[in-house]
Structures are given as structure tokens and as C-alpha cells.
PDB file of N, CA, C and O in Angstrom:
ATOM      1  N   MET A  66      52.890 -40.594  56.648  1.00 66.00           N
ATOM      2  CA  MET A  66      52.231 -40.339  55.388  1.00 66.00           C
ATOM      3  C   MET A  66      52.729 -39.006  54.831  1.00 66.00           C
ATOM      4  O   MET A  66      52.917 -38.055  55.571  1.00 66.00           O
ATOM      5  N   GLU A  67      52.955 -38.958  53.541  1.00 71.00           N
ATOM      6  CA  GLU A  67      53.447 -37.755  52.905  1.00 71.00           C
ATOM      7  C   GLU A  67      52.647 -37.452  51.641  1.00 71.00           C
ATOM      8  O   GLU A  67      52.113 -38.334  51.006  1.00 71.00           O
ATOM      9  N   THR A  68      52.588 -36.191  51.299  1.00 87.00           N
ATOM     10  CA  THR A  68      51.972 -35.738  50.066  1.00 87.00           C
ATOM     11  C   THR A  68      52.957 -34.809  49.373  1.00 87.00           C
ATOM     12  O   THR A  68      54.087 -34.647  49.825  1.00 87.00           O
ATOM     13  N   LYS A  69      52.513 -34.165  48.325  1.00 91.00           N
ATOM     14  CA  LYS A  69      53.395 -33.272  47.577  1.00 91.00           C
ATOM     15  C   LYS A  69      53.842 -32.083  48.432  1.00 91.00           C
ATOM     16  O   LYS A  69      55.012 -31.709  48.411  1.00 91.00           O
ATOM     17  N   ASP A  70      52.920 -31.476  49.192  1.00 92.00           N
ATOM     18  CA  ASP A  70      53.223 -30.253  49.922  1.00 92.00           C
ATOM     19  C   ASP A  70      53.248 -30.397  51.437  1.00 92.00           C
ATOM     20  O   ASP A  70      53.661 -29.469  52.130  1.00 92.00           O
ATOM     21  N   PHE A  71      52.815 -31.543  51.967  1.00 92.00           N
ATOM     22  CA  PHE A  71      52.738 -31.730  53.408  1.00 92.00           C
ATOM     23  C   PHE A  71      53.277 -33.099  53.799  1.00 92.00           C
ATOM     24  O   PHE A  71      53.265 -34.030  53.004  1.00 92.00           O
ATOM     25  N   PHE A  72      53.734 -33.210  55.044  1.00 90.00           N
ATOM     26  CA  PHE A  72      54.128 -34.514  55.591  1.00 90.00           C
ATOM     27  C   PHE A  72      53.660 -34.595  57.032  1.00 90.00           C
ATOM     28  O   PHE A  72      53.423 -33.581  57.679  1.00 90.00           O
ATOM     29  N   ASN A  73      53.512 -35.821  57.517  1.00 89.00           N
ATOM     30  CA  ASN A  73      53.037 -36.060  58.868  1.00 89.00           C
ATOM     31  C   ASN A  73      53.929 -37.105  59.502  1.00 89.00           C
ATOM     32  O   ASN A  73      53.933 -38.261  59.100  1.00 89.00           O
ATOM     33  N   GLN A  74      54.669 -36.698  60.531  1.00 84.00           N
ATOM     34  CA  GLN A  74      55.559 -37.611  61.242  1.00 84.00           C
ATOM     35  C   GLN A  74      55.019 -37.933  62.627  1.00 84.00           C
ATOM     36  O   GLN A  74      55.776 -38.239  63.532  1.00 84.00           O
ATOM     37  N   GLY A  75      53.693 -37.855  62.774  1.00 85.00           N
ATOM     38  CA  GLY A  75      53.068 -38.202  64.040  1.00 85.00           C
ATOM     39  C   GLY A  75      52.770 -37.016  64.941  1.00 85.00           C
ATOM     40  O   GLY A  75      52.190 -37.175  66.005  1.00 85.00           O
ATOM     41  N   PHE A  76      53.154 -35.809  64.542  1.00 81.00           N
ATOM     42  CA  PHE A  76      52.919 -34.627  65.358  1.00 81.00           C
ATOM     43  C   PHE A  76      52.020 -33.623  64.664  1.00 81.00           C
ATOM     44  O   PHE A  76      51.995 -32.462  65.006  1.00 81.00           O
ATOM     45  N   GLY A  77      51.309 -34.053  63.645  1.00 86.00           N
ATOM     46  CA  GLY A  77      50.460 -33.161  62.865  1.00 86.00           C
ATOM     47  C   GLY A  77      51.044 -32.939  61.485  1.00 86.00           C
ATOM     48  O   GLY A  77      52.206 -33.231  61.216  1.00 86.00           O
ATOM     49  N   TRP A  78      50.209 -32.451  60.591  1.00 90.00           N
ATOM     50  CA  TRP A  78      50.640 -32.189  59.225  1.00 90.00           C
ATOM     51  C   TRP A  78      51.516 -30.945  59.197  1.00 90.00           C
ATOM     52  O   TRP A  78      51.196 -29.936  59.808  1.00 90.00           O
ATOM     53  N   THR A  79      52.608 -31.028  58.463  1.00 90.00           N
ATOM     54  CA  THR A  79      53.573 -29.937  58.380  1.00 90.00           C
ATOM     55  C   THR A  79      53.767 -29.538  56.934  1.00 90.00           C
ATOM     56  O   THR A  79      53.899 -30.394  56.056  1.00 90.00           O
ATOM     57  N   CYS A  80      53.816 -28.236  56.693  1.00 92.00           N
ATOM     58  CA  CYS A  80      54.056 -27.717  55.349  1.00 92.00           C
ATOM     59  C   CYS A  80      55.516 -27.967  54.984  1.00 92.00           C
ATOM     60  O   CYS A  80      56.434 -27.549  55.686  1.00 92.00           O
ATOM     61  N   ARG A  81      55.717 -28.652  53.895  1.00 91.00           N
ATOM     62  CA  ARG A  81      57.061 -29.008  53.443  1.00 91.00           C
ATOM     63  C   ARG A  81      57.890 -27.762  53.103  1.00 91.00           C
ATOM     64  O   ARG A  81      59.066 -27.681  53.428  1.00 91.00           O
ATOM     65  N   HIS A  82      57.269 -26.767  52.483  1.00 90.00           N
ATOM     66  CA  HIS A  82      57.986 -25.572  52.039  1.00 90.00           C
ATOM     67  C   HIS A  82      58.415 -24.704  53.226  1.00 90.00           C
ATOM     68  O   HIS A  82      59.562 -24.246  53.282  1.00 90.00           O
ATOM     69  N   CYS A  83      57.509 -24.490  54.171  1.00 90.00           N
ATOM     70  CA  CYS A  83      57.833 -23.679  55.341  1.00 90.00           C
ATOM     71  C   CYS A  83      58.845 -24.386  56.241  1.00 90.00           C
ATOM     72  O   CYS A  83      59.740 -23.753  56.806  1.00 90.00           O
ATOM     73  N   ALA A  84      58.720 -25.711  56.385  1.00 87.00           N
ATOM     74  CA  ALA A  84      59.658 -26.468  57.202  1.00 87.00           C
ATOM     75  C   ALA A  84      61.073 -26.353  56.640  1.00 87.00           C
ATOM     76  O   ALA A  84      62.043 -26.209  57.387  1.00 87.00           O
ATOM     77  N   ALA A  85      61.200 -26.401  55.307  1.00 87.00           N
ATOM     78  CA  ALA A  85      62.515 -26.255  54.685  1.00 87.00           C
ATOM     79  C   ALA A  85      63.082 -24.866  54.928  1.00 87.00           C
ATOM     80  O   ALA A  85      64.274 -24.705  55.192  1.00 87.00           O
ATOM     81  N   GLU A  86      62.226 -23.861  54.867  1.00 86.00           N
ATOM     82  CA  GLU A  86      62.678 -22.487  55.116  1.00 86.00           C
ATOM     83  C   GLU A  86      63.137 -22.321  56.561  1.00 86.00           C
ATOM     84  O   GLU A  86      64.161 -21.702  56.828  1.00 86.00           O
ATOM     85  N   PHE A  87      62.382 -22.890  57.520  1.00 80.00           N
ATOM     86  CA  PHE A  87      62.776 -22.811  58.920  1.00 80.00           C
ATOM     87  C   PHE A  87      64.084 -23.549  59.169  1.00 80.00           C
ATOM     88  O   PHE A  87      64.910 -23.118  59.967  1.00 80.00           O
ATOM     89  N   ALA A  88      64.280 -24.675  58.499  1.00 78.00           N
ATOM     90  CA  ALA A  88      65.527 -25.437  58.651  1.00 78.00           C
ATOM     91  C   ALA A  88      66.723 -24.603  58.179  1.00 78.00           C
ATOM     92  O   ALA A  88      67.784 -24.624  58.799  1.00 78.00           O
ATOM     93  N   ARG A  89      66.537 -23.860  57.091  1.00 78.00           N
ATOM     94  CA  ARG A  89      67.613 -22.984  56.609  1.00 78.00           C
ATOM     95  C   ARG A  89      67.905 -21.879  57.619  1.00 78.00           C
ATOM     96  O   ARG A  89      69.058 -21.548  57.874  1.00 78.00           O
ATOM     97  N   CYS A  90      66.859 -21.308  58.224  1.00 74.00           N
ATOM     98  CA  CYS A  90      67.045 -20.247  59.213  1.00 74.00           C
ATOM     99  C   CYS A  90      67.776 -20.761  60.446  1.00 74.00           C
ATOM    100  O   CYS A  90      68.648 -20.088  60.982  1.00 74.00           O
ATOM    101  N   VAL A  91      67.434 -21.966  60.882  1.00 64.00           N
ATOM    102  CA  VAL A  91      68.102 -22.566  62.039  1.00 64.00           C
ATOM    103  C   VAL A  91      69.568 -22.809  61.734  1.00 64.00           C
ATOM    104  O   VAL A  91      70.440 -22.558  62.556  1.00 64.00           O
ATOM    105  N   ALA A  92      69.853 -23.279  60.525  1.00 64.00           N
ATOM    106  CA  ALA A  92      71.246 -23.522  60.134  1.00 64.00           C
ATOM    107  C   ALA A  92      72.024 -22.212  60.092  1.00 64.00           C
ATOM    108  O   ALA A  92      73.188 -22.162  60.497  1.00 64.00           O
ATOM    109  N   ASP A  93      71.398 -21.138  59.638  1.00 62.00           N
ATOM    110  CA  ASP A  93      72.055 -19.838  59.597  1.00 62.00           C
ATOM    111  C   ASP A  93      72.301 -19.285  60.992  1.00 62.00           C
ATOM    112  O   ASP A  93      73.294 -18.599  61.237  1.00 62.00           O
ATOM    113  N   ASP A  94      71.388 -19.577  61.936  1.00 59.00           N
ATOM    114  CA  ASP A  94      71.508 -19.069  63.304  1.00 59.00           C
ATOM    115  C   ASP A  94      72.362 -19.952  64.198  1.00 59.00           C
ATOM    116  O   ASP A  94      72.555 -19.644  65.368  1.00 59.00           O
ATOM    117  N   ALA A  95      72.885 -21.052  63.679  1.00 55.00           N
ATOM    118  CA  ALA A  95      73.628 -22.010  64.503  1.00 55.00           C
ATOM    119  C   ALA A  95      74.825 -21.374  65.186  1.00 55.00           C
ATOM    120  O   ALA A  95      75.191 -21.758  66.297  1.00 55.00           O
ATOM    121  N   GLY A  96      75.448 -20.399  64.582  1.00 55.00           N
ATOM    122  CA  GLY A  96      76.621 -19.758  65.167  1.00 55.00           C
ATOM    123  C   GLY A  96      76.290 -18.639  66.124  1.00 55.00           C
ATOM    124  O   GLY A  96      77.174 -18.094  66.777  1.00 55.00           O
ATOM    125  N   ASN A  97      75.019 -18.274  66.259  1.00 55.00           N
ATOM    126  CA  ASN A  97      74.623 -17.171  67.138  1.00 55.00           C
ATOM    127  C   ASN A  97      74.541 -17.626  68.589  1.00 55.00           C
ATOM    128  O   ASN A  97      74.747 -18.784  68.917  1.00 55.00           O
ATOM    129  N   ALA A  98      74.200 -16.689  69.458  1.00 52.00           N
ATOM    130  CA  ALA A  98      74.118 -16.971  70.895  1.00 52.00           C
ATOM    131  C   ALA A  98      73.105 -18.081  71.164  1.00 52.00           C
ATOM    132  O   ALA A  98      72.159 -18.287  70.409  1.00 52.00           O
ATOM    133  N   GLN A  99      73.295 -18.777  72.277  1.00 59.00           N
ATOM    134  CA  GLN A  99      72.415 -19.880  72.656  1.00 59.00           C
ATOM    135  C   GLN A  99      71.008 -19.363  72.938  1.00 59.00           C
ATOM    136  O   GLN A  99      70.821 -18.351  73.602  1.00 59.00           O
ATOM    137  N   LYS A 100      70.014 -20.061  72.438  1.00 61.00           N
ATOM    138  CA  LYS A 100      68.620 -19.677  72.630  1.00 61.00           C
ATOM    139  C   LYS A 100      68.086 -20.310  73.910  1.00 61.00           C
ATOM    140  O   LYS A 100      68.610 -21.328  74.371  1.00 61.00           O
ATOM    141  N   PRO A 101      67.011 -19.729  74.483  1.00 61.00           N
ATOM    142  CA  PRO A 101      66.436 -20.312  75.697  1.00 61.00           C
ATOM    143  C   PRO A 101      65.836 -21.690  75.437  1.00 61.00           C
ATOM    144  O   PRO A 101      65.480 -22.020  74.318  1.00 61.00           O
ATOM    145  N   SER A 102      65.702 -22.450  76.482  1.00 62.00           N
ATOM    146  CA  SER A 102      65.128 -23.786  76.413  1.00 62.00           C
ATOM    147  C   SER A 102      63.692 -23.723  75.911  1.00 62.00           C
ATOM    148  O   SER A 102      62.997 -22.723  76.076  1.00 62.00           O
ATOM    149  N   ARG A 103      63.228 -24.837  75.296  1.00 61.00           N
ATOM    150  CA  ARG A 103      61.835 -24.916  74.857  1.00 61.00           C
ATOM    151  C   ARG A 103      60.885 -24.724  76.026  1.00 61.00           C
ATOM    152  O   ARG A 103      59.761 -24.270  75.864  1.00 61.00           O
ATOM    153  N   LEU A 104      61.313 -25.063  77.233  1.00 58.00           N
ATOM    154  CA  LEU A 104      60.490 -24.895  78.423  1.00 58.00           C
ATOM    155  C   LEU A 104      60.043 -23.443  78.567  1.00 58.00           C
ATOM    156  O   LEU A 104      58.943 -23.156  79.006  1.00 58.00           O
ATOM    157  N   PHE A 105      60.900 -22.512  78.152  1.00 57.00           N
ATOM    158  CA  PHE A 105      60.594 -21.094  78.292  1.00 57.00           C
ATOM    159  C   PHE A 105      59.977 -20.480  77.044  1.00 57.00           C
ATOM    160  O   PHE A 105      59.580 -19.320  77.062  1.00 57.00           O
ATOM    161  N   THR A 106      59.897 -21.223  75.959  1.00 57.00           N
ATOM    162  CA  THR A 106      59.361 -20.660  74.725  1.00 57.00           C
ATOM    163  C   THR A 106      58.084 -21.330  74.245  1.00 57.00           C
ATOM    164  O   THR A 106      57.472 -20.854  73.310  1.00 57.00           O
ATOM    165  N   GLU A 107      57.664 -22.419  74.875  1.00 58.00           N
ATOM    166  CA  GLU A 107      56.442 -23.122  74.480  1.00 58.00           C
ATOM    167  C   GLU A 107      55.561 -23.368  75.689  1.00 58.00           C
ATOM    168  O   GLU A 107      56.026 -23.439  76.810  1.00 58.00           O
ATOM    169  N   GLY A 108      54.288 -23.542  75.417  1.00 56.00           N
ATOM    170  CA  GLY A 108      53.360 -23.963  76.458  1.00 56.00           C
ATOM    171  C   GLY A 108      53.052 -22.871  77.448  1.00 56.00           C
ATOM    172  O   GLY A 108      52.909 -21.707  77.096  1.00 56.00           O
ATOM    173  N   GLU A 109      52.963 -23.250  78.714  1.00 55.00           N
ATOM    174  CA  GLU A 109      52.587 -22.313  79.758  1.00 55.00           C
ATOM    175  C   GLU A 109      53.827 -21.602  80.293  1.00 55.00           C
ATOM    176  O   GLU A 109      54.330 -21.898  81.364  1.00 55.00           O
ATOM    177  N   ASN A 110      54.307 -20.642  79.565  1.00 51.00           N
ATOM    178  CA  ASN A 110      55.473 -19.888  80.014  1.00 51.00           C
ATOM    179  C   ASN A 110      55.031 -18.553  80.586  1.00 51.00           C
ATOM    180  O   ASN A 110      53.870 -18.211  80.610  1.00 51.00           O
ATOM    181  N   GLU A 111      55.958 -17.769  81.044  1.00 57.00           N
ATOM    182  CA  GLU A 111      55.658 -16.487  81.665  1.00 57.00           C
ATOM    183  C   GLU A 111      55.151 -15.461  80.655  1.00 57.00           C
ATOM    184  O   GLU A 111      54.416 -14.567  80.990  1.00 57.00           O
ATOM    185  N   GLY A 112      55.598 -15.571  79.402  1.00 57.00           N
ATOM    186  CA  GLY A 112      55.206 -14.595  78.393  1.00 57.00           C
ATOM    187  C   GLY A 112      53.773 -14.776  77.936  1.00 57.00           C
ATOM    188  O   GLY A 112      53.161 -15.826  78.101  1.00 57.00           O
ATOM    189  N   LYS A 113      53.237 -13.751  77.351  1.00 59.00           N
ATOM    190  CA  LYS A 113      51.857 -13.799  76.863  1.00 59.00           C
ATOM    191  C   LYS A 113      51.772 -14.287  75.429  1.00 59.00           C
ATOM    192  O   LYS A 113      50.705 -14.555  74.928  1.00 59.00           O
ATOM    193  N   ALA A 114      52.899 -14.390  74.733  1.00 59.00           N
ATOM    194  CA  ALA A 114      52.882 -14.802  73.328  1.00 59.00           C
ATOM    195  C   ALA A 114      53.926 -15.892  73.094  1.00 59.00           C
ATOM    196  O   ALA A 114      54.980 -15.648  72.528  1.00 59.00           O
ATOM    197  N   PRO A 115      53.657 -17.136  73.539  1.00 53.00           N
ATOM    198  CA  PRO A 115      54.632 -18.204  73.322  1.00 53.00           C
ATOM    199  C   PRO A 115      54.801 -18.515  71.839  1.00 53.00           C
ATOM    200  O   PRO A 115      53.857 -18.398  71.069  1.00 53.00           O
ATOM    201  N   ALA A 116      56.007 -18.891  71.458  1.00 55.00           N
ATOM    202  CA  ALA A 116      56.286 -19.241  70.066  1.00 55.00           C
ATOM    203  C   ALA A 116      56.543 -20.737  69.984  1.00 55.00           C
ATOM    204  O   ALA A 116      57.385 -21.260  70.695  1.00 55.00           O
ATOM    205  N   LEU A 117      55.815 -21.433  69.125  1.00 56.00           N
ATOM    206  CA  LEU A 117      56.002 -22.868  68.966  1.00 56.00           C
ATOM    207  C   LEU A 117      57.285 -23.153  68.191  1.00 56.00           C
ATOM    208  O   LEU A 117      57.683 -22.371  67.324  1.00 56.00           O
ATOM    209  N   THR A 118      57.896 -24.277  68.478  1.00 59.00           N
ATOM    210  CA  THR A 118      59.105 -24.663  67.774  1.00 59.00           C
ATOM    211  C   THR A 118      58.820 -24.899  66.301  1.00 59.00           C
ATOM    212  O   THR A 118      59.581 -24.496  65.434  1.00 59.00           O
ATOM    213  N   ASN A 119      57.710 -25.560  65.999  1.00 63.00           N
ATOM    214  CA  ASN A 119      57.348 -25.832  64.610  1.00 63.00           C
ATOM    215  C   ASN A 119      56.228 -24.898  64.189  1.00 63.00           C
ATOM    216  O   ASN A 119      55.069 -25.113  64.519  1.00 63.00           O
ATOM    217  N   ARG A 120      56.571 -23.863  63.452  1.00 67.00           N
ATOM    218  CA  ARG A 120      55.579 -22.888  63.012  1.00 67.00           C
ATOM    219  C   ARG A 120      54.984 -23.253  61.658  1.00 67.00           C
ATOM    220  O   ARG A 120      54.229 -22.494  61.089  1.00 67.00           O
ATOM    221  N   ALA A 121      55.325 -24.407  61.126  1.00 76.00           N
ATOM    222  CA  ALA A 121      54.851 -24.813  59.800  1.00 76.00           C
ATOM    223  C   ALA A 121      53.709 -25.816  59.878  1.00 76.00           C
ATOM    224  O   ALA A 121      53.420 -26.494  58.913  1.00 76.00           O
ATOM    225  N   VAL A 122      53.040 -25.913  61.015  1.00 87.00           N
ATOM    226  CA  VAL A 122      51.952 -26.873  61.182  1.00 87.00           C
ATOM    227  C   VAL A 122      50.741 -26.425  60.368  1.00 87.00           C
ATOM    228  O   VAL A 122      50.313 -25.280  60.453  1.00 87.00           O
ATOM    229  N   ALA A 123      50.209 -27.348  59.585  1.00 90.00           N
ATOM    230  CA  ALA A 123      49.058 -27.054  58.714  1.00 90.00           C
ATOM    231  C   ALA A 123      47.758 -27.224  59.481  1.00 90.00           C
ATOM    232  O   ALA A 123      47.723 -27.802  60.565  1.00 90.00           O
ATOM    233  N   ARG A 124      46.698 -26.719  58.875  1.00 91.00           N
ATOM    234  CA  ARG A 124      45.358 -26.841  59.445  1.00 91.00           C
ATOM    235  C   ARG A 124      44.419 -27.393  58.378  1.00 91.00           C
ATOM    236  O   ARG A 124      44.688 -27.306  57.195  1.00 91.00           O
ATOM    237  N   TRP A 125      43.291 -27.921  58.842  1.00 92.00           N
ATOM    238  CA  TRP A 125      42.276 -28.394  57.906  1.00 92.00           C
ATOM    239  C   TRP A 125      41.490 -27.198  57.399  1.00 92.00           C
ATOM    240  O   TRP A 125      41.091 -26.335  58.158  1.00 92.00           O
ATOM    241  N   ALA A 126      41.244 -27.168  56.108  1.00 92.00           N
ATOM    242  CA  ALA A 126      40.520 -26.067  55.484  1.00 92.00           C
ATOM    243  C   ALA A 126      39.020 -26.338  55.406  1.00 92.00           C
ATOM    244  O   ALA A 126      38.252 -25.426  55.110  1.00 92.00           O
ATOM    245  N   ASP A 127      38.612 -27.568  55.665  1.00 93.00           N
ATOM    246  CA  ASP A 127      37.199 -27.920  55.558  1.00 93.00           C
ATOM    247  C   ASP A 127      36.795 -28.834  56.713  1.00 93.00           C
ATOM    248  O   ASP A 127      37.632 -29.506  57.305  1.00 93.00           O
ATOM    249  N   PRO A 128      35.514 -28.882  57.047  1.00 93.00           N
ATOM    250  CA  PRO A 128      35.064 -29.721  58.160  1.00 93.00           C
ATOM    251  C   PRO A 128      35.204 -31.219  57.899  1.00 93.00           C
ATOM    252  O   PRO A 128      35.255 -32.011  58.830  1.00 93.00           O
ATOM    253  N   GLU A 129      35.301 -31.628  56.636  1.00 91.00           N
ATOM    254  CA  GLU A 129      35.438 -33.046  56.302  1.00 91.00           C
ATOM    255  C   GLU A 129      36.880 -33.537  56.457  1.00 91.00           C
ATOM    256  O   GLU A 129      37.156 -34.721  56.294  1.00 91.00           O
ATOM    257  N   HIS A 130      37.812 -32.623  56.728  1.00 90.00           N
ATOM    258  CA  HIS A 130      39.236 -32.950  56.880  1.00 90.00           C
ATOM    259  C   HIS A 130      39.797 -33.618  55.620  1.00 90.00           C
ATOM    260  O   HIS A 130      40.458 -34.645  55.682  1.00 90.00           O
ATOM    261  N   ARG A 131      39.543 -32.995  54.499  1.00 91.00           N
ATOM    262  CA  ARG A 131      40.065 -33.495  53.221  1.00 91.00           C
ATOM    263  C   ARG A 131      41.060 -32.537  52.584  1.00 91.00           C
ATOM    264  O   ARG A 131      41.809 -32.933  51.708  1.00 91.00           O
ATOM    265  N   THR A 132      41.051 -31.272  52.996  1.00 93.00           N
ATOM    266  CA  THR A 132      41.933 -30.276  52.405  1.00 93.00           C
ATOM    267  C   THR A 132      42.770 -29.625  53.495  1.00 93.00           C
ATOM    268  O   THR A 132      42.236 -29.087  54.462  1.00 93.00           O
ATOM    269  N   LEU A 133      44.071 -29.691  53.339  1.00 93.00           N
ATOM    270  CA  LEU A 133      44.996 -29.052  54.270  1.00 93.00           C
ATOM    271  C   LEU A 133      45.426 -27.706  53.718  1.00 93.00           C
ATOM    272  O   LEU A 133      45.538 -27.524  52.509  1.00 93.00           O
ATOM    273  N   PHE A 134      45.701 -26.764  54.631  1.00 92.00           N
ATOM    274  CA  PHE A 134      46.299 -25.507  54.197  1.00 92.00           C
ATOM    275  C   PHE A 134      47.305 -25.043  55.238  1.00 92.00           C
ATOM    276  O   PHE A 134      47.192 -25.343  56.419  1.00 92.00           O
ATOM    277  N   CYS A 135      48.309 -24.336  54.774  1.00 92.00           N
ATOM    278  CA  CYS A 135      49.332 -23.788  55.658  1.00 92.00           C
ATOM    279  C   CYS A 135      48.955 -22.334  55.940  1.00 92.00           C
ATOM    280  O   CYS A 135      48.885 -21.528  55.011  1.00 92.00           O
ATOM    281  N   PRO A 136      48.709 -21.989  57.207  1.00 90.00           N
ATOM    282  CA  PRO A 136      48.323 -20.615  57.515  1.00 90.00           C
ATOM    283  C   PRO A 136      49.453 -19.615  57.287  1.00 90.00           C
ATOM    284  O   PRO A 136      49.205 -18.434  57.128  1.00 90.00           O
ATOM    285  N   ARG A 137      50.680 -20.101  57.210  1.00 90.00           N
ATOM    286  CA  ARG A 137      51.815 -19.207  57.015  1.00 90.00           C
ATOM    287  C   ARG A 137      51.985 -18.813  55.554  1.00 90.00           C
ATOM    288  O   ARG A 137      52.074 -17.643  55.231  1.00 90.00           O
ATOM    289  N   CYS A 138      52.013 -19.798  54.645  1.00 92.00           N
ATOM    290  CA  CYS A 138      52.273 -19.489  53.232  1.00 92.00           C
ATOM    291  C   CYS A 138      51.019 -19.581  52.366  1.00 92.00           C
ATOM    292  O   CYS A 138      51.020 -19.148  51.226  1.00 92.00           O
ATOM    293  N   GLY A 139      49.941 -20.177  52.898  1.00 92.00           N
ATOM    294  CA  GLY A 139      48.676 -20.222  52.179  1.00 92.00           C
ATOM    295  C   GLY A 139      48.523 -21.360  51.195  1.00 92.00           C
ATOM    296  O   GLY A 139      47.497 -21.468  50.524  1.00 92.00           O
ATOM    297  N   ILE A 140      49.483 -22.270  51.096  1.00 93.00           N
ATOM    298  CA  ILE A 140      49.392 -23.386  50.155  1.00 93.00           C
ATOM    299  C   ILE A 140      48.307 -24.368  50.638  1.00 93.00           C
ATOM    300  O   ILE A 140      48.129 -24.567  51.827  1.00 93.00           O
ATOM    301  N   THR A 141      47.574 -24.949  49.705  1.00 94.00           N
ATOM    302  CA  THR A 141      46.541 -25.924  50.034  1.00 94.00           C
ATOM    303  C   THR A 141      46.743 -27.193  49.202  1.00 94.00           C
ATOM    304  O   THR A 141      47.342 -27.162  48.132  1.00 94.00           O
ATOM    305  N   GLU A 142      46.219 -28.298  49.733  1.00 94.00           N
ATOM    306  CA  GLU A 142      46.306 -29.571  49.004  1.00 94.00           C
ATOM    307  C   GLU A 142      45.179 -30.487  49.469  1.00 94.00           C
ATOM    308  O   GLU A 142      44.896 -30.583  50.670  1.00 94.00           O
ATOM    309  N   LEU A 143      44.569 -31.161  48.513  1.00 92.00           N
ATOM    310  CA  LEU A 143      43.541 -32.159  48.803  1.00 92.00           C
ATOM    311  C   LEU A 143      44.235 -33.436  49.269  1.00 92.00           C
ATOM    312  O   LEU A 143      45.146 -33.923  48.618  1.00 92.00           O
ATOM    313  N   ILE A 144      43.795 -33.967  50.397  1.00 85.00           N
ATOM    314  CA  ILE A 144      44.398 -35.159  50.990  1.00 85.00           C
ATOM    315  C   ILE A 144      43.405 -36.310  50.917  1.00 85.00           C
ATOM    316  O   ILE A 144      42.254 -36.156  51.313  1.00 85.00           O
ATOM    317  N   ASP A 145      43.841 -37.456  50.433  1.00 74.00           N
ATOM    318  CA  ASP A 145      42.998 -38.648  50.384  1.00 74.00           C
ATOM    319  C   ASP A 145      43.574 -39.665  51.359  1.00 74.00           C
ATOM    320  O   ASP A 145      44.510 -40.397  51.023  1.00 74.00           O
ATOM    321  N   ILE A 146      43.049 -39.690  52.568  1.00 65.00           N
ATOM    322  CA  ILE A 146      43.569 -40.571  53.624  1.00 65.00           C
ATOM    323  C   ILE A 146      43.000 -41.979  53.496  1.00 65.00           C
ATOM    324  O   ILE A 146      43.570 -42.923  53.987  1.00 65.00           O
ATOM    325  N   GLY A 147      41.885 -42.142  52.837  1.00 59.00           N
ATOM    326  CA  GLY A 147      41.214 -43.436  52.723  1.00 59.00           C
ATOM    327  C   GLY A 147      42.021 -44.426  52.026  1.00 59.00           C
ATOM    328  O   GLY A 147      42.426 -45.458  52.251  1.00 59.00           O
TER     329      GLY A 147
END
């Protein structure tokens, strides 16, 4: 399911604008040194501040789960799932 500002590919709602920005950053970093495996950067790793691969995941802004917002860029959108 997709909307104007968010899309959901089965892993949660993702902000379209932030995802595009992250994709550009990854493309720019493609020539840099190899990054550590996701095993060491997500979940229960040794560090105290793990970084998720997808930082553009949206959250619900209301208890009724009708409005999504991106905590990174602050964009919101009313979602009609019915």
C-alpha cells in the first residue's frame, strides 16, 4: 500500500522523502570503504547505540492509527486503510 508521502512494503510504513535521501547517501558512499555487517550494526550488538538500516520508518501520530508521521523530517499524512 502506498500514499503520497509514505509506502509500506511489509516492514512498516516508510517516509518516501527520507528513504530517497538515504538512497542518495548510499549511492554516494558506494565507493568508500566496506561497512560492517548488519549483524554488528542492528539488534543486540556490542554497542549501546545500534543504528537501524532503515532510519525512515514512520510512526503513528494518534492512538486510532489514522495519521502517520516521520520522526526524522516531521511530515504527516492521514491514512485511510479501510
